[in-house]
PDB file of N, CA and C in Angstrom:
ATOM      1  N   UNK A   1       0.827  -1.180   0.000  1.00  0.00           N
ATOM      2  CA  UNK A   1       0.000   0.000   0.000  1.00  0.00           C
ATOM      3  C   UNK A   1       0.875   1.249   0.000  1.00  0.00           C
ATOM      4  N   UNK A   2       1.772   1.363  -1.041  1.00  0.00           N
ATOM      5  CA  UNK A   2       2.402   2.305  -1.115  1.00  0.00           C
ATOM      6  C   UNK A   2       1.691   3.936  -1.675  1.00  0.00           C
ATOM      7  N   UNK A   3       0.898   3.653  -2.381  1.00  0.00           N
ATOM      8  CA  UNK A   3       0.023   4.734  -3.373  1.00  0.00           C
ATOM      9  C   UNK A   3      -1.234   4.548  -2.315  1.00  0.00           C
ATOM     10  N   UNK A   4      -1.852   6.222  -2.244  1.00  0.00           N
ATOM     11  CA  UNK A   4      -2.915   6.607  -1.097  1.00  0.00           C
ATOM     12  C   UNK A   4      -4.150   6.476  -2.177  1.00  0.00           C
ATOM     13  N   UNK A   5      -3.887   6.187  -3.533  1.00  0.00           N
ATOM     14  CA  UNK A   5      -5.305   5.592  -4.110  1.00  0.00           C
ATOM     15  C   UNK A   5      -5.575   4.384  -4.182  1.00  0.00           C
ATOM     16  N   UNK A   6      -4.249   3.508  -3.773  1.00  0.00           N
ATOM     17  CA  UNK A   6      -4.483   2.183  -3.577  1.00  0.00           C
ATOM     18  C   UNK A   6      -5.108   1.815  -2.303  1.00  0.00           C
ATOM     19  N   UNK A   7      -4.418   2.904  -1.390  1.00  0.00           N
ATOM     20  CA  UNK A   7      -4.900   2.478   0.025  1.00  0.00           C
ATOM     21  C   UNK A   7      -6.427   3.013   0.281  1.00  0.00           C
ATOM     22  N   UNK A   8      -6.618   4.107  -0.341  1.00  0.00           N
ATOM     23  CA  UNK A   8      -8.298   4.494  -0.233  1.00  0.00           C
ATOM     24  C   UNK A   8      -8.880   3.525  -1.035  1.00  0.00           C
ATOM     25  N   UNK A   9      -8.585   2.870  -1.913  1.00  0.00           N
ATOM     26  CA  UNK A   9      -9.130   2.124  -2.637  1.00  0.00           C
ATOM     27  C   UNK A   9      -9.431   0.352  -2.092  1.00  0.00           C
ATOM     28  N   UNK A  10      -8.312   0.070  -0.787  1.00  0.00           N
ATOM     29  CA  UNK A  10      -8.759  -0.715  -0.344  1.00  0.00           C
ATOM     30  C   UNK A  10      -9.305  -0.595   1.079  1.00  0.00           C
ATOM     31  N   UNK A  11      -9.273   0.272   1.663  1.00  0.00           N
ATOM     32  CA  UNK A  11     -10.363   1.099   2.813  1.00  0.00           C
ATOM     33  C   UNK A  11     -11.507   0.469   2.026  1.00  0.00           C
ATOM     34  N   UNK A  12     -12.027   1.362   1.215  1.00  0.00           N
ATOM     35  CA  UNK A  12     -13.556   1.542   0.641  1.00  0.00           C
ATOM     36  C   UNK A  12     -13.685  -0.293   0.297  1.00  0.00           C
ATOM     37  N   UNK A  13     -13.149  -0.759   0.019  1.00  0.00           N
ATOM     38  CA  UNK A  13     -13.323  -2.388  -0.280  1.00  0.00           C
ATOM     39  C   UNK A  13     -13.771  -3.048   1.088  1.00  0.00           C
ATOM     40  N   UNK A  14     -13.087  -2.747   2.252  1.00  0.00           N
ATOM     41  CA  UNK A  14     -12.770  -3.116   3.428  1.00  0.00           C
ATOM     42  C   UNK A  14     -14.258  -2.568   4.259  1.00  0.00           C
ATOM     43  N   UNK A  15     -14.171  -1.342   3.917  1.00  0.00           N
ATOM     44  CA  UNK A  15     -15.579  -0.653   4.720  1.00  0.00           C
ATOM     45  C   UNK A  15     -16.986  -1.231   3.518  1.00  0.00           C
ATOM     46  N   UNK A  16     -16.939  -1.721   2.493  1.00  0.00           N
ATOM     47  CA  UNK A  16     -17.985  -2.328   1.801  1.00  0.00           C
ATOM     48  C   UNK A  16     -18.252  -3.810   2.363  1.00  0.00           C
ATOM     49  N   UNK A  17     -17.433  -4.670   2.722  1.00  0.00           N
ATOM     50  CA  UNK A  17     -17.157  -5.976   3.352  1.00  0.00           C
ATOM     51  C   UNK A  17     -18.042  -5.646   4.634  1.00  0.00           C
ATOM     52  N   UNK A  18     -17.759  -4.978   5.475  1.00  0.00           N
ATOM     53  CA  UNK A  18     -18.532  -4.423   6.577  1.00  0.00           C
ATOM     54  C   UNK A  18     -19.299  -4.164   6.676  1.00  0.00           C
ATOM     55  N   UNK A  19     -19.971  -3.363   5.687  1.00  0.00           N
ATOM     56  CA  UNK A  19     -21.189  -3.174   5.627  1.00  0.00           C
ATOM     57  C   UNK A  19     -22.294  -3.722   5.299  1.00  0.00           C
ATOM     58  N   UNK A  20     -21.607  -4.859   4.362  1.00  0.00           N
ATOM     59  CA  UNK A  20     -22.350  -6.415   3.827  1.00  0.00           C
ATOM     60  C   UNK A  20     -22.341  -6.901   4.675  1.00  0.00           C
ATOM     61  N   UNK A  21     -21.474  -7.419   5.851  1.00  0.00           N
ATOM     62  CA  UNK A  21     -21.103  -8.132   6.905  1.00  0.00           C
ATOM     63  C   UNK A  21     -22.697  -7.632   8.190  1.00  0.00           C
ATOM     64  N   UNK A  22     -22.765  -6.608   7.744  1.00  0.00           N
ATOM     65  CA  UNK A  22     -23.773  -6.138   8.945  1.00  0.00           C
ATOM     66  C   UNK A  22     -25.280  -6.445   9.016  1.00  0.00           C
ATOM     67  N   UNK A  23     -25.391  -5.850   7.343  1.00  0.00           N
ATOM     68  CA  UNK A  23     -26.339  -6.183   6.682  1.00  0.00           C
ATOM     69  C   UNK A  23     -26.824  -7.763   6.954  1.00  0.00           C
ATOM     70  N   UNK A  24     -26.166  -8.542   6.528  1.00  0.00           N
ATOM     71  CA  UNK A  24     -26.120 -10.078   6.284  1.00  0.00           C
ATOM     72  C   UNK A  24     -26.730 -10.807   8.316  1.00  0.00           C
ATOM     73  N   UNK A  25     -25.947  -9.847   9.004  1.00  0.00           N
ATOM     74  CA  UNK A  25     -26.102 -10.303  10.721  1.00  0.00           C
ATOM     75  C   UNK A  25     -27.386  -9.696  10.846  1.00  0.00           C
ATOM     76  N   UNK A  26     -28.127  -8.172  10.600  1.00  0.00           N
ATOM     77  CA  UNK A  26     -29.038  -7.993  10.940  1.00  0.00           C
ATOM     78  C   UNK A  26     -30.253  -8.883  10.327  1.00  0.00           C
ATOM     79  N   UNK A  27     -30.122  -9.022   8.571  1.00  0.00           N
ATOM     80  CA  UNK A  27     -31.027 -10.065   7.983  1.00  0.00           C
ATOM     81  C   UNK A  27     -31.654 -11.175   9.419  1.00  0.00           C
ATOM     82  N   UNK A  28     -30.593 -12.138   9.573  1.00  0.00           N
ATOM     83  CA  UNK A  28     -29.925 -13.143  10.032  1.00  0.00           C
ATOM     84  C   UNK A  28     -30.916 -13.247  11.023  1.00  0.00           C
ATOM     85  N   UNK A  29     -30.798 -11.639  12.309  1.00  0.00           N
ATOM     86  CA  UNK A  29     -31.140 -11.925  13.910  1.00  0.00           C
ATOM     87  C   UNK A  29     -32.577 -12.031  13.614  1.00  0.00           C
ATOM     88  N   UNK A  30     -32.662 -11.265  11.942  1.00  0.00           N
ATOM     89  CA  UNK A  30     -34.903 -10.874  12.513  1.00  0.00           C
ATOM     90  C   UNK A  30     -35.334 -12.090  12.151  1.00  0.00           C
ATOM     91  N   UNK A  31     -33.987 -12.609  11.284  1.00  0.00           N
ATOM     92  CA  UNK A  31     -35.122 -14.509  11.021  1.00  0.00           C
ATOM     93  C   UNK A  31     -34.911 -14.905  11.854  1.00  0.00           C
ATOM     94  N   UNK A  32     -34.085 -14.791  12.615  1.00  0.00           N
ATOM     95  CA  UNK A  32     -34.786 -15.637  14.037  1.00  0.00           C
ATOM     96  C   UNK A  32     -35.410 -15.287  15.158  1.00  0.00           C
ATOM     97  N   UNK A  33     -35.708 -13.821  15.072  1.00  0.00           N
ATOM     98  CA  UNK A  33     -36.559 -12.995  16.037  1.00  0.00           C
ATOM     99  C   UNK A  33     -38.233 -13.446  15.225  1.00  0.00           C
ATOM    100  N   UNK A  34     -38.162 -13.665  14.069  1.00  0.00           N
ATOM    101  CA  UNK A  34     -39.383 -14.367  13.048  1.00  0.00           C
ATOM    102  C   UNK A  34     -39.791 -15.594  13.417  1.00  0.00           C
ATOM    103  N   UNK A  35     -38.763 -16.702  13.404  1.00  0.00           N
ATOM    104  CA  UNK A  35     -38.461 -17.809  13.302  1.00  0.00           C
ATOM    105  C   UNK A  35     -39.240 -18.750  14.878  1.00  0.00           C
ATOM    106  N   UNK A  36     -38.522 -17.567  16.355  1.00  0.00           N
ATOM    107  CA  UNK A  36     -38.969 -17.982  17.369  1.00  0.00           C
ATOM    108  C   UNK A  36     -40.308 -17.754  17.644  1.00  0.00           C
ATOM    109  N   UNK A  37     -40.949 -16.493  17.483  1.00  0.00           N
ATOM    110  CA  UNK A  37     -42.343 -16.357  17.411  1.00  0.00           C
ATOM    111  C   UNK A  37     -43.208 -17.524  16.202  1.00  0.00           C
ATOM    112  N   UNK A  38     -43.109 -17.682  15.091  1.00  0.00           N
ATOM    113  CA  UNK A  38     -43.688 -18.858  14.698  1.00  0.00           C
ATOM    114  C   UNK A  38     -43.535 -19.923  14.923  1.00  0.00           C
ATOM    115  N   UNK A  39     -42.202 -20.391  15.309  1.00  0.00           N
ATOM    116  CA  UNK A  39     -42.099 -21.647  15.753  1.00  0.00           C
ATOM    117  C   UNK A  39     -43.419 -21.409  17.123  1.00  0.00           C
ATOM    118  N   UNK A  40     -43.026 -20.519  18.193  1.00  0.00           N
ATOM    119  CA  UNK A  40     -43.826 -20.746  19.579  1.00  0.00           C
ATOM    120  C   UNK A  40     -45.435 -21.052  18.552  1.00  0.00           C
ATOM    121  N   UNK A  41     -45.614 -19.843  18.002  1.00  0.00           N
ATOM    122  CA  UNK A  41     -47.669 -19.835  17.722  1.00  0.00           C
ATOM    123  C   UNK A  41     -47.559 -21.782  17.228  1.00  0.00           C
ATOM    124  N   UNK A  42     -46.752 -22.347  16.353  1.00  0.00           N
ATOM    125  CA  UNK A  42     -46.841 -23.365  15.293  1.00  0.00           C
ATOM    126  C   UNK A  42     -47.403 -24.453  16.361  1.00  0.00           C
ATOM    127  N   UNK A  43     -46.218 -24.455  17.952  1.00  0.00           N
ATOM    128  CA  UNK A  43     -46.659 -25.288  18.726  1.00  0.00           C
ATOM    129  C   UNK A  43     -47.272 -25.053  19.633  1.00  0.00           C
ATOM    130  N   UNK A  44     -48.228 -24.387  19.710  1.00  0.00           N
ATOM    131  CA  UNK A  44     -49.077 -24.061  20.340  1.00  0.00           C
ATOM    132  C   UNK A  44     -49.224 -23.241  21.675  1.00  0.00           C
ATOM    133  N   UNK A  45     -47.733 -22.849  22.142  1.00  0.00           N
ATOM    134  CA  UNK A  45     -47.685 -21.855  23.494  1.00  0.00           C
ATOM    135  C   UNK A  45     -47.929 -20.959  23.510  1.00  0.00           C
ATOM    136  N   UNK A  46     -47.882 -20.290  24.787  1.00  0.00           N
ATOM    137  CA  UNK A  46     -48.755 -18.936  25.078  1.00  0.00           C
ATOM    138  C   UNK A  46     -47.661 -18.127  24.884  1.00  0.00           C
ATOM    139  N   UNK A  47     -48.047 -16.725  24.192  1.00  0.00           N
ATOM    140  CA  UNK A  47     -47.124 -15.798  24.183  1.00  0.00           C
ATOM    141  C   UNK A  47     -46.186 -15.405  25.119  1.00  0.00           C
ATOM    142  N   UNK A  48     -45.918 -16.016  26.030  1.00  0.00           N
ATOM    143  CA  UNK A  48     -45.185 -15.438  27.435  1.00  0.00           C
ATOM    144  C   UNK A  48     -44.287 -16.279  27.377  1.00  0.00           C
ATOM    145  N   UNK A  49     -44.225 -17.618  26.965  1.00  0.00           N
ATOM    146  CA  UNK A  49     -43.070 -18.471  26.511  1.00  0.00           C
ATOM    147  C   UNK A  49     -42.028 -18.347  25.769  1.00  0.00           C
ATOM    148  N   UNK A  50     -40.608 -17.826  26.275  1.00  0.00           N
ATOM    149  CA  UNK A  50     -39.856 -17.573  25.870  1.00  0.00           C
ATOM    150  C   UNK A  50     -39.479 -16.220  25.078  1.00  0.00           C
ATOM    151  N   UNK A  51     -40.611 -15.099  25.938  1.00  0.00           N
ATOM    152  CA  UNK A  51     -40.499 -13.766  25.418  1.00  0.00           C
ATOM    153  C   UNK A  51     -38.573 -12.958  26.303  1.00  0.00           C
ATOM    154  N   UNK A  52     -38.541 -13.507  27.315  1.00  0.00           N
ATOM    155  CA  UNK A  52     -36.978 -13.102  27.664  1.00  0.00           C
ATOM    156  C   UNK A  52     -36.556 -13.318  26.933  1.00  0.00           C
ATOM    157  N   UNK A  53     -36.276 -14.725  26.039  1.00  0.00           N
ATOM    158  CA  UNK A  53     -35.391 -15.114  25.408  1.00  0.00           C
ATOM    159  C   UNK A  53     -34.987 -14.145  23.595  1.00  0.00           C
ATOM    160  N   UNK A  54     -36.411 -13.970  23.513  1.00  0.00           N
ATOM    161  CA  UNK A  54     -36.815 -13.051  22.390  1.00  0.00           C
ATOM    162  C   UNK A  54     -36.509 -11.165  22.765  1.00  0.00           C
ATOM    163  N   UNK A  55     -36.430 -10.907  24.067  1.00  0.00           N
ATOM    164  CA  UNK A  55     -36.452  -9.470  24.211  1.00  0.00           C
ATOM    165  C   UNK A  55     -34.519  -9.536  23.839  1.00  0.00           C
ATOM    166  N   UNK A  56     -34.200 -10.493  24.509  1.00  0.00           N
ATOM    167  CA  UNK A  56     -32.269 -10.431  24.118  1.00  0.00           C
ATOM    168  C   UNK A  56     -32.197 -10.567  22.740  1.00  0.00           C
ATOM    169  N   UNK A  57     -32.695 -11.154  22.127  1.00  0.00           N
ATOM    170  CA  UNK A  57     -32.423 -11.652  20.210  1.00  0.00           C
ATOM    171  C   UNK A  57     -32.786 -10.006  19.811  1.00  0.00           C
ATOM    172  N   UNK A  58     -34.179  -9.179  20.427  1.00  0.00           N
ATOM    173  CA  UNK A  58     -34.553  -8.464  19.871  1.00  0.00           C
ATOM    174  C   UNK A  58     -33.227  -6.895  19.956  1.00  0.00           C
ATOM    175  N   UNK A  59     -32.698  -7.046  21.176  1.00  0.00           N
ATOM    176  CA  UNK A  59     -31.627  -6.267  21.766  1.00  0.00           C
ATOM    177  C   UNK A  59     -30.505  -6.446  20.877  1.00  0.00           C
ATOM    178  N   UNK A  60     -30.137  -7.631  20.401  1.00  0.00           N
ATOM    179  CA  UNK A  60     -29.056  -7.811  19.835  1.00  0.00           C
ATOM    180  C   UNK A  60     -29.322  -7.569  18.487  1.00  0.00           C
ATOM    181  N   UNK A  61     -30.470  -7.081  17.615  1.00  0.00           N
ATOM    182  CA  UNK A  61     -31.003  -6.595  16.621  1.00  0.00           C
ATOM    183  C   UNK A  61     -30.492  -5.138  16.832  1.00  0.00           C
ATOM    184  N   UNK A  62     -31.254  -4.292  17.956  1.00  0.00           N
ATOM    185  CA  UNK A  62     -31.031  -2.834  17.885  1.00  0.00           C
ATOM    186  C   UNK A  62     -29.784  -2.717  18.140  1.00  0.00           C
ATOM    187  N   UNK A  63     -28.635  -3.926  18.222  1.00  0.00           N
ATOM    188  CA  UNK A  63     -26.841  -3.466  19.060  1.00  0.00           C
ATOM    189  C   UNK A  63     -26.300  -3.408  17.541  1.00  0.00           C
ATOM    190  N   UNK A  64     -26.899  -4.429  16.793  1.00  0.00           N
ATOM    191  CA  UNK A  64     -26.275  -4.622  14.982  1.00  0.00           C
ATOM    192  C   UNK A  64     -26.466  -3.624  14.235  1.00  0.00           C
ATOM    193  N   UNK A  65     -28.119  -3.074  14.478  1.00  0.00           N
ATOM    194  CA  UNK A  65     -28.325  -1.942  13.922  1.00  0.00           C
ATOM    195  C   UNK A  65     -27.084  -0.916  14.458  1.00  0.00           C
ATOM    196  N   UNK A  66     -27.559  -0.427  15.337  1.00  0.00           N
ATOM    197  CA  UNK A  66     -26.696   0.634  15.845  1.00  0.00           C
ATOM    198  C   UNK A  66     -25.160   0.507  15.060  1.00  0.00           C
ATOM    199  N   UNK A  67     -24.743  -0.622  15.674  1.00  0.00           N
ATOM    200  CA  UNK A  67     -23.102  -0.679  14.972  1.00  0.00           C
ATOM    201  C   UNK A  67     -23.524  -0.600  13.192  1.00  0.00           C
ATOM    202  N   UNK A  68     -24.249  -0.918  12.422  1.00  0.00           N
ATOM    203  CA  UNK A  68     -24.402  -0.529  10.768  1.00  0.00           C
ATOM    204  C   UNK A  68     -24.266   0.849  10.963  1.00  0.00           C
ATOM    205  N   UNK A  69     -25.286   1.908  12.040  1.00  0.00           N
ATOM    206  CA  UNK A  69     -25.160   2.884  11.761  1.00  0.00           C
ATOM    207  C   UNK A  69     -24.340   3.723  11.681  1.00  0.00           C
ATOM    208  N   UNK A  70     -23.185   3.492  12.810  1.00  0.00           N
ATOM    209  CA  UNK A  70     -21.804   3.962  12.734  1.00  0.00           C
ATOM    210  C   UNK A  70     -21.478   3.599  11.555  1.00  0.00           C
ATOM    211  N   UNK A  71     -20.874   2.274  11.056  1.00  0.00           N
ATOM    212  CA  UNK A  71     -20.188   2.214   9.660  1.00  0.00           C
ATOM    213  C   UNK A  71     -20.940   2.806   8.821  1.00  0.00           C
ATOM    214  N   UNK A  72     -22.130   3.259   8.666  1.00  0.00           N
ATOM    215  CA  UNK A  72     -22.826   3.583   7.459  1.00  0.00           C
ATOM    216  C   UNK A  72     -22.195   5.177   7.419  1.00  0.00           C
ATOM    217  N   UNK A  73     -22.219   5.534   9.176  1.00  0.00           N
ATOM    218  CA  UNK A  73     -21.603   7.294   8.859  1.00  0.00           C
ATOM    219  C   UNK A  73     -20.507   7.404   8.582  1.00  0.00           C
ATOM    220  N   UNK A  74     -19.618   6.418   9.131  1.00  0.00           N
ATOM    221  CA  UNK A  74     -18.275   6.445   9.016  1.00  0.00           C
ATOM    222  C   UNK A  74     -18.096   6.190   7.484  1.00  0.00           C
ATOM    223  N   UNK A  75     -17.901   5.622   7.151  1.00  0.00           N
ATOM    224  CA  UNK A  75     -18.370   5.445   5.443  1.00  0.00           C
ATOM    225  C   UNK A  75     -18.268   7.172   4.489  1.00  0.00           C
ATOM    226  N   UNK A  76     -19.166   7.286   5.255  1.00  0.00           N
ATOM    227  CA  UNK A  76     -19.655   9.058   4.701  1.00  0.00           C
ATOM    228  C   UNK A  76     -18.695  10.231   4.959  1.00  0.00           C
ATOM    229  N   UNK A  77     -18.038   9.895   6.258  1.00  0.00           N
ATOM    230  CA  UNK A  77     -16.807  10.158   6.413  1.00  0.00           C
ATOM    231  C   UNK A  77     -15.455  10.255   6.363  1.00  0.00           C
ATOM    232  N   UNK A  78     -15.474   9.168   5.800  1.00  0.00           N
ATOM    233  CA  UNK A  78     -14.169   8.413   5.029  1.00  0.00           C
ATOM    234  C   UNK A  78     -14.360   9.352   3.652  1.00  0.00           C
ATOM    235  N   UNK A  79     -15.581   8.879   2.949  1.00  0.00           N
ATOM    236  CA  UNK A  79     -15.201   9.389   1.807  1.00  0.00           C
ATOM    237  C   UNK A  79     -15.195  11.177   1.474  1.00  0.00           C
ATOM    238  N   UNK A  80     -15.541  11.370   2.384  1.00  0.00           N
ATOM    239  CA  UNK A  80     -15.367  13.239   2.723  1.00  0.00           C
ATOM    240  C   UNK A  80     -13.656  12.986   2.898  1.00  0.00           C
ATOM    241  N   UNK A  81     -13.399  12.837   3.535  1.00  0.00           N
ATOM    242  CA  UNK A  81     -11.910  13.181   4.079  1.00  0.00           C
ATOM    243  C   UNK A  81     -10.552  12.187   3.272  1.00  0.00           C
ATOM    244  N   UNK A  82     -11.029  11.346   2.164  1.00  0.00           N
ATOM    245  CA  UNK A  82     -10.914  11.195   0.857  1.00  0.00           C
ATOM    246  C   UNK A  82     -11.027  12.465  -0.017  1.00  0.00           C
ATOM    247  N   UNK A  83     -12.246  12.450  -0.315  1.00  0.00           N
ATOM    248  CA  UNK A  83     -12.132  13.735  -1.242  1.00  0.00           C
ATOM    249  C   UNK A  83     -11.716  14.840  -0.440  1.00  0.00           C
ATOM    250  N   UNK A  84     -11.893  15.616   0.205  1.00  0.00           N
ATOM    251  CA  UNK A  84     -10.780  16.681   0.510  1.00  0.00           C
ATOM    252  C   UNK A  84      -9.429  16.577   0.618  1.00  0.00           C
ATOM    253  N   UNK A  85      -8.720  15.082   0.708  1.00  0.00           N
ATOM    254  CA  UNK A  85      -7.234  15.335   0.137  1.00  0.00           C
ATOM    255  C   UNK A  85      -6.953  14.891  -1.034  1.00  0.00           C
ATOM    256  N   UNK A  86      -7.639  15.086  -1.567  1.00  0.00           N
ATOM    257  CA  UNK A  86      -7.722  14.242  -3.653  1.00  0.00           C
ATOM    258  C   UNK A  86      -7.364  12.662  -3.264  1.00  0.00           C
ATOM    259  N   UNK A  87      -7.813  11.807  -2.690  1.00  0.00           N
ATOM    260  CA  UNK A  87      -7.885  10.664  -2.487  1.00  0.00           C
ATOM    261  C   UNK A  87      -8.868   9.751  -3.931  1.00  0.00           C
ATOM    262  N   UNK A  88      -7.830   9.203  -4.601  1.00  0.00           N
ATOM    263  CA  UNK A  88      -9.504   8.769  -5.722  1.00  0.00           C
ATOM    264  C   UNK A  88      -9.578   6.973  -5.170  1.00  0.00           C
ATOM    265  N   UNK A  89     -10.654   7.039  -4.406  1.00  0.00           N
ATOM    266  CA  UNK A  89     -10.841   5.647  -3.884  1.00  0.00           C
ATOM    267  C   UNK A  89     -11.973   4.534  -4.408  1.00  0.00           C
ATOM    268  N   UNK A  90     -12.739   5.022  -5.226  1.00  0.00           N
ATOM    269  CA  UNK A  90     -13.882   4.497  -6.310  1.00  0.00           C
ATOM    270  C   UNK A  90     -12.914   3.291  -7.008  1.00  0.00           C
ATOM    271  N   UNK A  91     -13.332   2.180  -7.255  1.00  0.00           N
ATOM    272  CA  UNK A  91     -12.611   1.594  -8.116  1.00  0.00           C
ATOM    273  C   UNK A  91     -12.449   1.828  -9.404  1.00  0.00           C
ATOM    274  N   UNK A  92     -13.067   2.527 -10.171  1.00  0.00           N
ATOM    275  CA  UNK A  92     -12.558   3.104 -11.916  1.00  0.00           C
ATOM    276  C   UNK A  92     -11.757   4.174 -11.517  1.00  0.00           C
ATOM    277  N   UNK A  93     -12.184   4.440 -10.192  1.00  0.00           N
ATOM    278  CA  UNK A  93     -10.936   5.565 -10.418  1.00  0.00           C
ATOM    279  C   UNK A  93      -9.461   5.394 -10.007  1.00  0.00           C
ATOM    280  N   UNK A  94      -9.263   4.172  -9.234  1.00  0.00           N
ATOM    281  CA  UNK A  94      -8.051   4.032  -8.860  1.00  0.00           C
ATOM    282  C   UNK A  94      -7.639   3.297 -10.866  1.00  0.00           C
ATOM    283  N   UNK A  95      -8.484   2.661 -11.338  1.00  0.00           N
ATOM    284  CA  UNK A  95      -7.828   1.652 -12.257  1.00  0.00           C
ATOM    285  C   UNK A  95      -7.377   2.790 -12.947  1.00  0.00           C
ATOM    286  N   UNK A  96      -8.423   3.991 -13.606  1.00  0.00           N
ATOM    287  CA  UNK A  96      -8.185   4.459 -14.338  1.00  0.00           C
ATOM    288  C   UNK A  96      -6.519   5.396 -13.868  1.00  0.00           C
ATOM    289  N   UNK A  97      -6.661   5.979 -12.645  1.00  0.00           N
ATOM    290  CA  UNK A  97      -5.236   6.393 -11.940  1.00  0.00           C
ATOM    291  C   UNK A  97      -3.540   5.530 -12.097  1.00  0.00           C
ATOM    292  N   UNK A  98      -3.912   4.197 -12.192  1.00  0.00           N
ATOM    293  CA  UNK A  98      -2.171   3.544 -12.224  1.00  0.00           C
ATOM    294  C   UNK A  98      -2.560   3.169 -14.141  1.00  0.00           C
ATOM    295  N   UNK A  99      -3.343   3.561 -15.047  1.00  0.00           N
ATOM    296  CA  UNK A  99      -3.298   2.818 -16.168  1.00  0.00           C
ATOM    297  C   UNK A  99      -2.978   3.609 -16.713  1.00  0.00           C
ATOM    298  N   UNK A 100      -3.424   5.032 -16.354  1.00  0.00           N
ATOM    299  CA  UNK A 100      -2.730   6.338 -17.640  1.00  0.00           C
ATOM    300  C   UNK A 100      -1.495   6.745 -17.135  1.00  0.00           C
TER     301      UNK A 100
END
């Protein structure tokens, strides 16, 4: 990572991984914040069965969110403070940067 368009260029790769990564965990918790409520109705228990267990799944939903939301700003931030030092971190723009 000698060149700062290579290195913004693999930031932005790195912070895209992450953000898929988050995406993919939040998907993940509501199918099974989904998953436990139908399973309970399917077999027949009363709503009070295993709602602790569901208020933590549901907690660990708003902790994933939250952490997306940081990377999502940070993200926004990165690429501000990219472009204000001529950072070209887009991938056509790094290719197009080492090809001409």
């Amino acid at each position: 990572m000698t060149d700062r368009h290579q290195a913004g260029h693999q930031v932005a790769l790195q912070l895209r991984t992450s953000e898929d990564a988050l995406d993919v965990a939040l998907a993940e918790t509501l199918r099974l914040a989904a998953l436990m409520v139908d399973a309970r109705r399917a077999a027949g228990f009363g709503a009070a069965l295993g709602q602790d267990a569901l208020d933590e799944v549901l907690a660990g939903v708003a902790a994933i969110n939250l952490a997306r939301a940081e990377v999502v700003s940070a993200h926004a931030r990165l690429a501000d403070l990219a472009d204000a030092q001529g950072v070209l971190w887009k991938p056509q723009a790094v290719t197009l940067r080492t090809a001409g």
